Short mmCIF file of C-alpha atoms in Angstrom, two decimals:
data_model
loop_
_atom_site.label_atom_id
_atom_site.label_comp_id
_atom_site.label_asym_id
_atom_site.label_seq_id
_atom_site.Cartn_x
_atom_site.Cartn_y
_atom_site.Cartn_z
CA MET A 31 11.41 -49.76 -14.87
CA ILE A 32 13.05 -47.35 -17.35
CA PRO A 33 13.92 -43.91 -15.88
CA ARG A 34 12.30 -40.88 -17.47
CA SER A 35 14.52 -39.03 -19.93
CA HIS A 36 16.28 -36.03 -18.44
CA ARG A 37 15.57 -32.70 -20.15
CA LEU A 38 18.28 -30.11 -19.47
CA LEU A 39 17.43 -26.48 -18.79
CA PRO A 40 17.90 -24.07 -21.70
CA ALA A 41 21.18 -22.14 -21.58
CA THR A 42 19.57 -18.90 -20.35
CA GLN A 43 17.72 -20.57 -17.48
CA ALA A 44 20.73 -22.72 -16.58
CA ALA A 45 22.83 -19.57 -16.26
CA LEU A 46 20.15 -17.94 -14.10
CA LEU A 47 20.04 -21.01 -11.85
CA ARG A 48 23.82 -20.86 -11.38
CA ARG A 49 23.41 -17.19 -10.45
CA VAL A 50 20.73 -18.11 -7.90
CA ILE A 51 23.03 -20.71 -6.35
CA ARG A 52 25.80 -18.12 -5.96
CA LEU A 53 23.28 -15.68 -4.51
CA GLU A 54 22.08 -18.22 -1.96
CA ILE A 55 25.64 -18.96 -0.88
CA THR A 56 26.14 -15.21 -0.41
CA THR A 57 22.90 -15.09 1.59
CA VAL A 58 24.10 -17.81 3.97
CA VAL A 59 27.40 -16.01 4.57
CA LEU A 60 25.87 -12.56 5.09
CA MET A 61 22.97 -13.71 7.27
CA ALA A 62 25.29 -15.87 9.38
CA ALA A 63 27.36 -12.73 10.03
CA VAL A 64 24.20 -10.74 10.87
CA THR A 65 22.98 -13.49 13.21
CA THR A 66 26.32 -13.53 15.04
CA MET A 67 26.24 -9.74 15.44
CA MET A 68 22.67 -9.86 16.78
CA ALA A 69 23.55 -12.58 19.30
CA LEU A 70 26.40 -10.47 20.67
CA VAL A 71 24.20 -7.44 21.43
CA ALA A 72 20.80 -9.07 22.15
CA GLY A 73 20.84 -8.57 25.92
CA GLN A 74 17.47 -9.13 27.66
CA SER A 75 15.28 -7.35 25.10
CA GLN A 76 12.40 -9.53 23.89
CA ALA A 77 12.35 -7.72 20.54
CA MET A 78 16.08 -8.31 20.11
CA LYS A 79 15.70 -11.96 21.04
CA THR A 80 12.89 -12.35 18.52
CA ALA A 81 14.89 -10.51 15.85
CA TRP A 82 17.88 -12.76 16.49
CA ILE A 83 15.78 -15.93 16.18
CA GLU A 84 14.16 -14.59 13.01
CA ASP A 85 17.60 -13.87 11.52
CA LEU A 86 18.71 -17.37 12.49
CA LEU A 87 15.57 -18.74 10.84
CA SER A 88 16.41 -16.87 7.63
CA LEU A 89 19.28 -19.33 7.08
CA VAL A 90 16.85 -22.23 6.58
CA PRO A 91 15.43 -21.29 3.12
CA PRO A 92 18.79 -20.68 1.37
CA ILE A 93 20.38 -23.78 2.90
CA SER A 94 17.41 -25.98 1.94
CA PHE A 95 17.48 -24.49 -1.57
CA LEU A 96 21.19 -25.24 -1.98
CA VAL A 97 20.63 -28.84 -0.86
CA ALA A 98 17.68 -29.16 -3.27
CA ALA A 99 19.67 -27.68 -6.18
CA ARG A 100 22.51 -30.14 -5.62
CA PHE A 101 20.08 -33.05 -5.42
CA ALA A 102 17.96 -32.01 -8.42
CA ARG A 103 20.85 -31.64 -10.85
CA LYS A 104 21.53 -35.40 -10.82
CA GLY A 105 18.47 -36.17 -12.93
CA PRO A 106 16.57 -39.50 -13.18
CA ASP A 107 18.23 -42.82 -12.40
CA ALA A 108 17.26 -46.38 -11.47
CA GLU A 109 16.08 -45.28 -8.00
CA TYR A 110 14.56 -41.87 -8.80
CA ILE A 111 12.95 -42.92 -12.05
CA ASN A 112 10.93 -39.70 -12.41
CA GLY A 113 13.86 -37.44 -11.64
CA ARG A 114 14.55 -35.18 -8.70
CA ALA A 115 12.71 -32.01 -9.70
CA ARG A 116 10.49 -32.30 -6.61
CA ALA A 117 13.54 -31.50 -4.48
CA TYR A 118 12.56 -27.85 -4.93
CA ASN A 119 9.04 -28.66 -3.69
CA VAL A 120 10.58 -30.30 -0.61
CA ALA A 121 12.74 -27.21 -0.03
CA PHE A 122 9.55 -25.13 -0.27
CA VAL A 123 7.91 -27.28 2.43
CA VAL A 124 10.98 -27.17 4.70
CA SER A 125 11.13 -23.37 4.52
CA ALA A 126 7.39 -23.04 5.17
CA VAL A 127 7.47 -25.44 8.15
CA ALA A 128 10.42 -23.55 9.66
CA LEU A 129 8.61 -20.22 9.29
CA THR A 130 5.39 -21.58 10.77
CA GLY A 131 6.96 -23.41 13.71
CA VAL A 132 9.21 -20.58 14.80
CA GLY A 133 6.41 -18.06 14.26
CA LEU A 134 4.16 -20.00 16.64
CA GLY A 135 6.89 -20.24 19.24
CA LEU A 136 7.71 -16.54 19.07
CA VAL A 137 4.05 -15.50 19.31
CA PHE A 138 3.65 -17.61 22.46
CA ASP A 139 6.85 -16.21 23.94
CA GLY A 140 5.85 -12.62 23.22
CA LEU A 141 2.37 -13.08 24.69
CA HIS A 142 3.86 -14.65 27.81
CA VAL A 143 6.15 -11.67 28.37
CA LEU A 144 3.31 -9.20 27.78
CA VAL A 145 0.79 -11.00 30.03
CA THR A 146 3.24 -11.55 32.89
CA GLY A 147 4.50 -7.97 32.67
CA THR A 148 8.16 -8.98 32.47
CA ARG A 149 10.20 -5.81 32.22
CA PRO A 150 13.41 -6.01 30.18
CA THR A 151 16.59 -4.63 31.66
CA ILE A 152 19.07 -3.00 29.31
CA GLY A 153 22.31 -2.03 30.96
CA ALA A 154 25.33 0.03 29.96
CA ILE A 155 28.76 -0.99 28.77
CA ALA A 156 32.05 0.82 29.07
CA ILE A 157 33.69 2.02 25.88
CA GLY A 158 36.97 3.52 27.01
CA ASP A 159 36.11 5.90 29.82
CA THR A 160 32.53 6.36 28.66
CA LEU A 161 29.45 4.40 29.71
CA VAL A 162 27.14 3.77 26.75
CA TRP A 163 23.56 2.53 27.09
CA GLN A 164 23.47 -0.87 25.41
CA GLY A 165 20.19 0.00 23.70
CA TRP A 166 22.04 2.29 21.29
CA LEU A 167 24.25 -0.62 20.25
CA MET A 168 21.14 -2.77 19.81
CA MET A 169 19.48 -0.19 17.58
CA ALA A 170 22.66 0.22 15.52
CA ALA A 171 22.91 -3.55 15.08
CA LEU A 172 19.24 -3.73 14.07
CA ALA A 173 19.74 -0.96 11.51
CA LEU A 174 22.74 -2.76 10.02
CA SER A 175 20.82 -6.06 9.97
CA CYS A 176 18.22 -4.49 7.65
CA ILE A 177 20.65 -3.80 4.82
CA PRO A 178 21.55 -7.33 3.55
CA PRO A 179 17.97 -8.68 3.41
CA VAL A 180 16.66 -5.57 1.62
CA VAL A 181 19.28 -5.95 -1.12
CA LEU A 182 19.10 -9.76 -1.32
CA GLY A 183 15.30 -9.86 -1.41
CA ARG A 184 15.07 -7.36 -4.26
CA ILE A 185 17.55 -9.40 -6.30
CA LYS A 186 15.79 -12.72 -5.64
CA LEU A 187 12.23 -11.76 -6.60
CA PRO A 188 12.75 -11.32 -10.38
CA LEU A 189 14.90 -14.47 -10.47
CA ALA A 190 12.17 -16.43 -8.68
CA ARG A 191 9.64 -15.26 -11.28
CA GLU A 192 11.91 -16.03 -14.22
CA LEU A 193 12.69 -19.57 -13.02
CA HIS A 194 9.32 -20.15 -11.31
CA LEU A 195 11.05 -21.15 -8.08
CA LYS A 196 8.61 -20.91 -5.20
CA SER A 197 11.27 -21.90 -2.69
CA LEU A 198 13.34 -18.90 -3.82
CA HIS A 199 10.27 -16.65 -3.60
CA THR A 200 9.73 -17.90 -0.02
CA ASP A 201 13.36 -17.02 0.69
CA ALA A 202 12.70 -13.49 -0.59
CA ASP A 203 9.64 -13.34 1.70
CA THR A 204 11.91 -14.31 4.59
CA ASN A 205 14.32 -11.53 3.66
CA LYS A 206 11.40 -9.10 3.73
CA ALA A 207 10.49 -10.36 7.20
CA ASP A 208 14.12 -9.83 8.23
CA TRP A 209 14.21 -6.11 7.51
CA MET A 210 10.72 -5.61 8.90
CA THR A 211 11.97 -7.36 12.03
CA GLY A 212 14.85 -4.90 12.25
CA LEU A 213 12.54 -1.89 12.08
CA ALA A 214 10.09 -3.34 14.62
CA GLY A 215 12.97 -4.23 16.93
CA MET A 216 14.31 -0.67 16.78
CA ALA A 217 10.86 0.59 17.74
CA GLY A 218 10.75 -1.82 20.69
CA VAL A 219 14.18 -0.84 22.04
CA GLY A 220 13.33 2.83 21.49
CA GLY A 221 10.15 2.30 23.54
CA ILE A 222 12.22 0.99 26.44
CA ALA A 223 14.30 4.16 26.29
CA LEU A 224 11.09 6.17 26.69
CA GLY A 225 9.98 4.08 29.66
CA TRP A 226 7.38 2.03 27.78
CA TRP A 227 8.26 -1.45 29.02
CA TRP A 228 5.45 -3.00 26.97
CA ALA A 229 6.79 -1.60 23.68
CA ASP A 230 9.48 -4.30 23.57
CA ALA A 231 6.96 -7.16 23.85
CA VAL A 232 4.54 -5.52 21.41
CA ALA A 233 7.33 -5.13 18.83
CA ALA A 234 8.22 -8.81 19.34
CA LEU A 235 4.59 -9.78 18.72
CA VAL A 236 4.46 -7.71 15.54
CA ILE A 237 7.55 -9.53 14.27
CA SER A 238 6.21 -12.93 15.34
CA GLY A 239 2.83 -12.32 13.72
CA SER A 240 4.51 -11.46 10.42
CA VAL A 241 6.65 -14.61 10.55
CA LEU A 242 3.65 -16.81 11.43
CA ARG A 243 1.48 -15.32 8.69
CA ASP A 244 4.13 -15.93 6.03
CA GLY A 245 4.74 -19.42 7.35
CA VAL A 246 1.08 -20.49 7.26
CA PHE A 247 0.58 -18.96 3.79
CA ASN A 248 3.61 -20.71 2.32
CA LEU A 249 2.93 -24.01 4.10
CA ARG A 250 -0.60 -24.19 2.69
CA HIS A 251 0.64 -23.68 -0.86
CA ALA A 252 3.62 -26.01 -0.41
CA ILE A 253 1.30 -28.84 0.66
CA ARG A 254 -1.10 -28.24 -2.24
CA ASP A 255 1.84 -28.44 -4.68
CA LEU A 256 2.86 -31.83 -3.27
CA HIS A 257 -0.73 -32.95 -3.86
CA ASP A 258 -0.36 -32.10 -7.56
CA ALA A 259 -2.93 -29.32 -7.35
CA ARG A 260 -3.58 -26.85 -10.15
CA PRO A 261 -0.38 -24.96 -11.06
CA GLU A 262 -0.17 -21.43 -9.66
CA THR A 263 1.94 -18.37 -10.30
CA VAL A 264 5.13 -18.09 -8.28
CA GLU A 265 3.47 -15.46 -6.09
CA ARG A 266 0.69 -17.99 -5.34
CA GLY A 267 -1.80 -15.35 -6.45
CA GLY A 268 -3.76 -17.29 -9.09
CA PRO A 269 -3.69 -19.98 -11.80
CA ASP A 270 -0.52 -20.30 -13.87
CA PRO A 271 -1.33 -18.79 -17.31
CA LEU A 272 1.07 -21.23 -18.96
CA VAL A 273 -1.54 -24.01 -18.62
CA ASP A 274 -3.98 -22.11 -20.86
CA ARG A 275 -1.19 -21.34 -23.33
CA VAL A 276 -0.42 -25.06 -23.66
CA ARG A 277 -4.08 -25.89 -24.20
CA GLU A 278 -4.49 -23.18 -26.83
CA ALA A 279 -1.33 -24.25 -28.68
CA VAL A 280 -2.44 -27.89 -28.90
CA ALA A 281 -6.05 -26.98 -29.74
CA ALA A 282 -4.75 -24.87 -32.68
CA LEU A 283 -3.51 -27.99 -34.51
CA ASP A 284 -5.59 -28.59 -37.64
CA TRP A 285 -6.61 -32.12 -36.62
CA VAL A 286 -7.61 -31.21 -33.04
CA SER A 287 -11.17 -30.32 -32.08
CA ASP A 288 -10.38 -29.46 -28.46
CA CYS A 289 -7.91 -30.30 -25.73
CA ASP A 290 -8.10 -30.70 -21.95
CA VAL A 291 -4.86 -30.17 -20.05
CA ARG A 292 -4.06 -31.76 -16.70
CA LEU A 293 -0.71 -30.45 -15.54
CA HIS A 294 0.97 -30.24 -12.14
CA GLU A 295 4.19 -28.72 -10.85
CA GLU A 296 7.41 -30.58 -10.16
CA GLY A 297 9.90 -27.96 -9.08
CA MET A 298 10.26 -25.49 -11.94
CA GLN A 299 8.58 -27.80 -14.47
CA LEU A 300 5.05 -28.68 -15.52
CA ILE A 301 4.23 -32.36 -15.97
CA GLY A 302 1.00 -34.01 -17.01
CA VAL A 303 -1.47 -35.23 -19.61
CA LEU A 304 -3.02 -33.77 -22.76
CA ALA A 305 -6.50 -35.19 -23.36
CA VAL A 306 -6.96 -34.51 -27.08
CA ARG A 307 -10.29 -34.67 -28.94
CA PRO A 308 -9.46 -35.15 -32.64
CA ILE A 309 -11.56 -34.13 -35.61
CA GLY A 310 -12.89 -37.29 -37.18
CA GLY A 311 -12.46 -39.88 -34.43
CA THR A 312 -9.25 -41.90 -34.70
CA VAL A 313 -5.73 -40.49 -34.72
CA THR A 314 -2.24 -41.93 -35.24
CA ARG A 315 0.48 -42.14 -32.63
CA GLU A 316 2.57 -39.77 -34.73
CA ARG A 317 -0.06 -37.06 -34.36
CA LEU A 318 -0.22 -37.57 -30.59
CA ARG A 319 3.55 -37.12 -30.52
CA GLU A 320 3.10 -33.94 -32.53
CA ALA A 321 0.73 -32.64 -29.83
CA GLU A 322 3.32 -33.46 -27.16
CA GLN A 323 6.05 -31.63 -29.10
CA VAL A 324 3.84 -28.56 -29.58
CA ALA A 325 3.09 -28.51 -25.84
CA ARG A 326 6.79 -28.74 -24.91
CA ALA A 327 7.68 -26.03 -27.43
CA THR A 328 5.29 -23.62 -25.71
CA ASN A 329 7.70 -22.92 -22.87
CA TRP A 330 10.89 -24.38 -21.39
CA ARG A 331 8.98 -25.24 -18.19
CA VAL A 332 6.74 -27.78 -19.96
CA ASP A 333 8.68 -31.00 -19.60
CA ASP A 334 7.12 -34.46 -19.63
CA VAL A 335 3.63 -34.48 -21.19
CA THR A 336 1.69 -37.42 -22.56
CA ALA A 337 -1.03 -36.97 -25.19
CA THR A 338 -4.01 -39.31 -25.06
CA LEU A 339 -7.42 -39.42 -26.71
CA SER A 340 -10.16 -37.73 -24.75
#
């Protein structure tokens, strides 16, 4: 079987993708440092433990994206005859599964601590000749842990929209969960300082609930994409308007009466069929190729489309 022809990204989008790859490498380095810092000061606080696990989890989306990007750039060959664009869909699923699984585990752990009434113990450490309550170090670490994800998430969102990378958008969602985790964790440790033993477990549940919600939301949409469902916006908030633009562009041809478009997502690209209803009945192959070219010219994301008679 002949492999599908490989269509390279336009120069602008290729440059943006290279920027995303560098950004994801930076994310792995920074979040690995944050995770190490959190592990060193976690102590017995449930909120700190949950925050540490959530920070560790935040490494999954950028790593899976980097693996997908390396795999996808190879293009079609004798084994992967349709190309490797779905590597980004797989990265989307991996990130969503990680969020959902860890979210479930953390919710169960937090509920167990709250129901059993387990009271966290936060001791003191000696710094020189001074004893310092370890909770202050925890809160300082949590505050510092909020900075990288806030900055990284804000940078990733517009890039995810420009390249229509749902796996990158999920990564930005994870970064948002990271800094929210830091704030909730600070509230939990602060509650312990005030004598509210339950505040730590409640803060952990707030963090866990946020992780689980994001995981379930992203997993549902990742699965529907693998089932070739109707294309959606990168925010998963509604139908992708590009589908209607393709239909309108093809329907505007002087020999076309109407056009039905059946497209699905493969990574950043849209693939599918144009069901064309011509004016007058029969139509030449050259005109069907014209419809395909018009569809591809609509946007760089429209890749492999086949025009047929409706």
